[in-house]
PDB file of C-alpha atoms in Angstrom:
ATOM      1  CA  MET Z  46      -5.700 -57.058  -1.083  1.00  0.00           C
ATOM      2  CA  SER Z  47      -6.716 -60.060   1.050  1.00  0.00           C
ATOM      3  CA  GLN Z  48      -8.212 -59.805   4.245  1.00  0.00           C
ATOM      4  CA  ARG Z  49      -4.882 -61.157   6.342  1.00  0.00           C
ATOM      5  CA  GLY Z  50      -2.869 -58.330   4.186  1.00  0.00           C
ATOM      6  CA  SER Z  51      -5.375 -55.536   5.441  1.00  0.00           C
ATOM      7  CA  THR Z  52      -4.943 -56.765   9.013  1.00  0.00           C
ATOM      8  CA  VAL Z  53      -0.931 -56.840   8.835  1.00  0.00           C
ATOM      9  CA  ASN Z  54      -1.084 -53.241   7.451  1.00  0.00           C
ATOM     10  CA  LEU Z  55      -3.577 -52.191  10.034  1.00  0.00           C
ATOM     11  CA  MET Z  56      -1.263 -53.542  12.865  1.00  0.00           C
ATOM     12  CA  ASN Z  57       1.627 -51.994  11.319  1.00  0.00           C
ATOM     13  CA  MET Z  58       0.140 -48.611  11.315  1.00  0.00           C
ATOM     14  CA  ARG Z  59      -0.773 -48.700  14.760  1.00  0.00           C
ATOM     15  CA  ARG Z  60       2.488 -49.818  15.793  1.00  0.00           C
ATOM     16  CA  ARG Z  61       4.128 -46.831  13.746  1.00  0.00           C
ATOM     17  CA  ASP Z  62       1.477 -44.169  15.493  1.00  0.00           C
ATOM     18  CA  LEU Z  63       2.486 -45.597  18.757  1.00  0.00           C
ATOM     19  CA  HIS Z  64       6.121 -45.192  17.998  1.00  0.00           C
ATOM     20  CA  LEU Z  65       5.412 -41.850  16.763  1.00  0.00           C
ATOM     21  CA  LEU Z  66       3.556 -40.848  20.048  1.00  0.00           C
ATOM     22  CA  LEU Z  67       6.078 -42.560  22.318  1.00  0.00           C
ATOM     23  CA  GLY Z  68       8.980 -40.619  20.117  1.00  0.00           C
ATOM     24  CA  ILE Z  69       6.755 -36.941  21.345  1.00  0.00           C
ATOM     25  CA  THR Z  70       6.363 -38.297  24.559  1.00  0.00           C
ATOM     26  CA  ALA Z  71      10.018 -39.319  25.155  1.00  0.00           C
ATOM     27  CA  ALA Z  72      11.442 -35.858  23.062  1.00  0.00           C
ATOM     28  CA  ALA Z  73       9.174 -33.857  25.911  1.00  0.00           C
ATOM     29  CA  LEU Z  74      11.110 -35.449  28.574  1.00  0.00           C
ATOM     30  CA  LEU Z  75      14.510 -34.383  27.030  1.00  0.00           C
ATOM     31  CA  PRO Z  76      16.548 -31.303  27.661  1.00  0.00           C
ATOM     32  CA  LEU Z  77      15.744 -28.934  24.975  1.00  0.00           C
ATOM     33  CA  SER Z  78      19.067 -29.091  22.970  1.00  0.00           C
ATOM     34  CA  SER Z  79      18.563 -32.730  22.451  1.00  0.00           C
ATOM     35  CA  VAL Z  80      15.143 -32.200  21.065  1.00  0.00           C
ATOM     36  CA  PHE Z  81      16.403 -30.100  18.614  1.00  0.00           C
ATOM     37  CA  ALA Z  82      19.361 -32.433  17.695  1.00  0.00           C
ATOM     38  CA  ALA Z  83      17.012 -35.404  17.452  1.00  0.00           C
ATOM     39  CA  ALA Z  84      14.503 -33.387  15.447  1.00  0.00           C
ATOM     40  CA  SER Z  85      16.940 -32.230  12.687  1.00  0.00           C
ATOM     41  CA  GLY Z  86      18.837 -35.660  12.776  1.00  0.00           C
ATOM     42  CA  LEU Z  87      21.586 -37.211  15.047  1.00  0.00           C
ATOM     43  CA  PRO Z  88      23.799 -35.072  17.236  1.00  0.00           C
ATOM     44  CA  VAL Z  89      27.308 -34.153  15.275  1.00  0.00           C
ATOM     45  CA  THR Z  90      29.690 -34.664  17.630  1.00  0.00           C
ATOM     46  CA  ASN Z  91      32.582 -32.598  18.420  1.00  0.00           C
ATOM     47  CA  SER Z  92      34.168 -34.938  20.909  1.00  0.00           C
ATOM     48  CA  ILE Z  93      34.092 -38.872  20.765  1.00  0.00           C
ATOM     49  CA  ILE Z  94      36.103 -39.068  23.828  1.00  0.00           C
ATOM     50  CA  ASP Z  95      33.446 -36.909  25.801  1.00  0.00           C
ATOM     51  CA  ASP Z  96      30.606 -38.664  24.016  1.00  0.00           C
ATOM     52  CA  LEU Z  97      32.130 -41.990  24.729  1.00  0.00           C
ATOM     53  CA  THR Z  98      33.123 -41.368  28.480  1.00  0.00           C
ATOM     54  CA  ALA Z  99      29.583 -40.101  28.834  1.00  0.00           C
ATOM     55  CA  ALA Z 100      28.207 -43.416  27.271  1.00  0.00           C
ATOM     56  CA  LEU Z 101      30.343 -45.488  29.371  1.00  0.00           C
ATOM     57  CA  LYS Z 102      29.182 -44.164  32.616  1.00  0.00           C
ATOM     58  CA  VAL Z 103      25.958 -45.426  31.980  1.00  0.00           C
ATOM     59  CA  SER Z 104      27.171 -48.814  30.809  1.00  0.00           C
ATOM     60  CA  LYS Z 105      26.341 -48.132  26.806  1.00  0.00           C
ATOM     61  CA  PRO Z 106      28.655 -48.199  23.782  1.00  0.00           C
ATOM     62  CA  LEU Z 107      28.531 -45.330  21.799  1.00  0.00           C
ATOM     63  CA  VAL Z 108      27.577 -45.776  18.564  1.00  0.00           C
ATOM     64  CA  VAL Z 109      28.958 -43.697  15.944  1.00  0.00           C
ATOM     65  CA  MET Z 110      27.317 -43.205  12.466  1.00  0.00           C
ATOM     66  CA  VAL Z 111      29.777 -42.228   9.653  1.00  0.00           C
ATOM     67  CA  SER Z 112      27.478 -40.023   7.337  1.00  0.00           C
ATOM     68  CA  LEU Z 113      28.081 -38.415   3.943  1.00  0.00           C
ATOM     69  CA  ASP Z 114      26.029 -35.266   2.727  1.00  0.00           C
ATOM     70  CA  GLY Z 115      23.414 -36.253   0.284  1.00  0.00           C
ATOM     71  CA  CYS Z 116      23.505 -39.909   0.900  1.00  0.00           C
ATOM     72  CA  SER Z 117      19.811 -41.403   0.945  1.00  0.00           C
ATOM     73  CA  PHE Z 118      21.040 -44.479   2.245  1.00  0.00           C
ATOM     74  CA  CYS Z 119      22.468 -42.257   5.212  1.00  0.00           C
ATOM     75  CA  LYS Z 120      19.003 -40.489   5.910  1.00  0.00           C
ATOM     76  CA  ILE Z 121      17.078 -43.795   5.873  1.00  0.00           C
ATOM     77  CA  ALA Z 122      19.552 -45.075   8.208  1.00  0.00           C
ATOM     78  CA  ARG Z 123      19.284 -42.274  10.337  1.00  0.00           C
ATOM     79  CA  GLU Z 124      15.347 -41.586  10.469  1.00  0.00           C
ATOM     80  CA  ASN Z 125      14.480 -44.880  10.630  1.00  0.00           C
ATOM     81  CA  TYR Z 126      16.846 -46.751  12.619  1.00  0.00           C
ATOM     82  CA  LEU Z 127      19.325 -44.826  14.441  1.00  0.00           C
ATOM     83  CA  ILE Z 128      16.971 -42.118  16.001  1.00  0.00           C
ATOM     84  CA  PRO Z 129      14.721 -44.790  17.273  1.00  0.00           C
ATOM     85  CA  LEU Z 130      17.273 -46.506  18.661  1.00  0.00           C
ATOM     86  CA  MET Z 131      18.384 -43.369  20.483  1.00  0.00           C
ATOM     87  CA  ARG Z 132      14.801 -42.574  22.097  1.00  0.00           C
ATOM     88  CA  GLU Z 133      13.857 -46.125  22.425  1.00  0.00           C
ATOM     89  CA  GLN Z 134      16.559 -47.743  23.868  1.00  0.00           C
ATOM     90  CA  ALA Z 135      18.697 -44.387  25.335  1.00  0.00           C
ATOM     91  CA  VAL Z 136      21.362 -45.803  23.135  1.00  0.00           C
ATOM     92  CA  PRO Z 137      23.741 -42.739  22.961  1.00  0.00           C
ATOM     93  CA  VAL Z 138      23.926 -41.985  18.862  1.00  0.00           C
ATOM     94  CA  VAL Z 139      26.395 -39.507  17.353  1.00  0.00           C
ATOM     95  CA  GLN Z 140      27.327 -38.680  13.579  1.00  0.00           C
ATOM     96  CA  VAL Z 141      30.693 -38.109  12.106  1.00  0.00           C
ATOM     97  CA  ASP Z 142      30.689 -36.710   8.422  1.00  0.00           C
ATOM     98  CA  MET Z 143      32.775 -37.911   5.890  1.00  0.00           C
ATOM     99  CA  ARG Z 144      34.551 -35.009   4.176  1.00  0.00           C
ATOM    100  CA  LYS Z 145      34.052 -32.426   6.381  1.00  0.00           C
ATOM    101  CA  SER Z 146      37.066 -30.572   8.081  1.00  0.00           C
ATOM    102  CA  THR Z 147      34.782 -30.053  11.051  1.00  0.00           C
ATOM    103  CA  PRO Z 148      37.251 -30.320  14.066  1.00  0.00           C
ATOM    104  CA  ILE Z 149      36.963 -33.152  16.593  1.00  0.00           C
ATOM    105  CA  THR Z 150      38.536 -34.894  19.339  1.00  0.00           C
ATOM    106  CA  ASP Z 151      39.226 -38.578  18.938  1.00  0.00           C
ATOM    107  CA  ALA Z 152      38.676 -41.119  21.483  1.00  0.00           C
ATOM    108  CA  LEU Z 153      42.305 -41.009  22.802  1.00  0.00           C
ATOM    109  CA  GLY Z 154      42.009 -37.069  22.928  1.00  0.00           C
ATOM    110  CA  ARG Z 155      43.714 -35.862  20.022  1.00  0.00           C
ATOM    111  CA  LEU Z 156      42.458 -32.901  18.113  1.00  0.00           C
ATOM    112  CA  THR Z 157      41.450 -33.820  14.152  1.00  0.00           C
ATOM    113  CA  THR Z 158      38.999 -33.471  11.477  1.00  0.00           C
ATOM    114  CA  HIS Z 159      35.815 -35.535  10.756  1.00  0.00           C
ATOM    115  CA  ASP Z 160      37.209 -36.521   7.480  1.00  0.00           C
ATOM    116  CA  GLN Z 161      40.478 -37.638   9.179  1.00  0.00           C
ATOM    117  CA  LEU Z 162      38.939 -39.348  11.395  1.00  0.00           C
ATOM    118  CA  THR Z 163      36.863 -41.067   9.368  1.00  0.00           C
ATOM    119  CA  ARG Z 164      40.053 -42.374   7.032  1.00  0.00           C
ATOM    120  CA  ALA Z 165      41.793 -43.129  10.086  1.00  0.00           C
ATOM    121  CA  TRP Z 166      39.002 -45.553  10.767  1.00  0.00           C
ATOM    122  CA  GLY Z 167      39.648 -46.997   7.282  1.00  0.00           C
ATOM    123  CA  ILE Z 168      35.678 -46.026   6.190  1.00  0.00           C
ATOM    124  CA  LYS Z 169      35.089 -45.538   2.402  1.00  0.00           C
ATOM    125  CA  VAL Z 170      31.469 -46.543   2.590  1.00  0.00           C
ATOM    126  CA  ALA Z 171      28.567 -44.382   3.729  1.00  0.00           C
ATOM    127  CA  PRO Z 172      26.468 -44.952   6.044  1.00  0.00           C
ATOM    128  CA  THR Z 173      28.729 -46.886   8.231  1.00  0.00           C
ATOM    129  CA  VAL Z 174      27.826 -47.605  11.897  1.00  0.00           C
ATOM    130  CA  LEU Z 175      30.665 -48.077  14.677  1.00  0.00           C
ATOM    131  CA  PHE Z 176      30.013 -49.250  18.011  1.00  0.00           C
ATOM    132  CA  LEU Z 177      32.565 -47.936  20.550  1.00  0.00           C
ATOM    133  CA  GLY Z 178      33.768 -49.039  23.983  1.00  0.00           C
ATOM    134  CA  LYS Z 179      36.718 -48.517  25.948  1.00  0.00           C
ATOM    135  CA  ASN Z 180      39.541 -46.476  24.789  1.00  0.00           C
ATOM    136  CA  GLY Z 181      37.620 -46.314  21.163  1.00  0.00           C
ATOM    137  CA  GLN Z 182      37.784 -49.999  20.627  1.00  0.00           C
ATOM    138  CA  GLU Z 183      35.247 -51.311  18.469  1.00  0.00           C
ATOM    139  CA  VAL Z 184      33.247 -53.970  20.446  1.00  0.00           C
ATOM    140  CA  ALA Z 185      30.961 -55.098  17.725  1.00  0.00           C
ATOM    141  CA  GLU Z 186      31.089 -55.734  13.991  1.00  0.00           C
ATOM    142  CA  ARG Z 187      30.830 -52.330  11.903  1.00  0.00           C
ATOM    143  CA  LEU Z 188      27.492 -52.154   9.954  1.00  0.00           C
ATOM    144  CA  VAL Z 189      28.720 -51.109   6.544  1.00  0.00           C
ATOM    145  CA  GLY Z 190      26.133 -49.536   3.723  1.00  0.00           C
ATOM    146  CA  ALA Z 191      22.261 -50.020   4.261  1.00  0.00           C
ATOM    147  CA  SER Z 192      21.462 -51.606   0.711  1.00  0.00           C
ATOM    148  CA  THR Z 193      19.889 -54.635   2.666  1.00  0.00           C
ATOM    149  CA  SER Z 194      16.952 -52.387   3.991  1.00  0.00           C
ATOM    150  CA  ASP Z 195      14.692 -55.102   4.800  1.00  0.00           C
ATOM    151  CA  PHE Z 196      17.107 -56.694   7.561  1.00  0.00           C
ATOM    152  CA  TYR Z 197      19.061 -53.538   8.421  1.00  0.00           C
ATOM    153  CA  GLY Z 198      17.182 -53.004  11.645  1.00  0.00           C
ATOM    154  CA  VAL Z 199      17.943 -56.770  12.439  1.00  0.00           C
ATOM    155  CA  TYR Z 200      21.445 -56.165  11.886  1.00  0.00           C
ATOM    156  CA  LEU Z 201      21.692 -53.175  14.039  1.00  0.00           C
ATOM    157  CA  GLN Z 202      20.009 -54.666  16.795  1.00  0.00           C
ATOM    158  CA  GLU Z 203      22.161 -57.950  16.768  1.00  0.00           C
ATOM    159  CA  ARG Z 204      25.087 -55.303  16.922  1.00  0.00           C
ATOM    160  CA  VAL Z 205      23.901 -53.521  19.614  1.00  0.00           C
ATOM    161  CA  THR Z 206      23.113 -56.326  21.905  1.00  0.00           C
ATOM    162  CA  LYS Z 207      26.679 -57.433  21.450  1.00  0.00           C
ATOM    163  CA  ALA Z 208      28.120 -54.386  22.089  1.00  0.00           C
ATOM    164  CA  LEU Z 209      25.905 -54.011  25.025  1.00  0.00           C
ATOM    165  CA  GLN Z 210      26.892 -57.331  26.570  1.00  0.00           C
ATOM    166  CA  VAL Z 211      30.637 -56.289  25.680  1.00  0.00           C
ATOM    167  CA  ILE Z 212      30.170 -53.124  27.946  1.00  0.00           C
ATOM    168  CA  LYS Z 213      28.290 -54.761  30.774  1.00  0.00           C
ATOM    169  CA  ALA Z 214      31.341 -57.570  30.976  1.00  0.00           C
ATOM    170  CA  ILE Z 215      34.084 -54.934  31.273  1.00  0.00           C
TER     171      ILE Z 215
END
């Protein structure tokens, strides 16, 4: 390995250690229930309307990850990108589970299930990440799939930036 390669790896390791330290520090400041939700994954929502209302009150979009049990790409997106987004940028992120009959209230206050909501959104691929604004309207392009992991973080950040701009313009 070249000297430059060693330096880059060392820099990345330090950055990763710093993020880990910041994540632990941030977790210490969160309510206990949020820490457990973030430690085990994203909070699984039972009310899009409530989560969206809370997000909009702080001028943020609601980021919704549609996940599927056993999906390795979902795990990567959740652990490497969405949980850090939630912790580092204070962007509200929740999870909806494909194929689950768990009750949920949609963005318009209607009772449905996670599976029915996923179908109503026309989602066929997991993970799919939505960026919701007023009345549950999508305020940035969906992020579908995770096969482009080299650029996933860039694509996610572009959409979050766009969604924040739309929310703040309202």
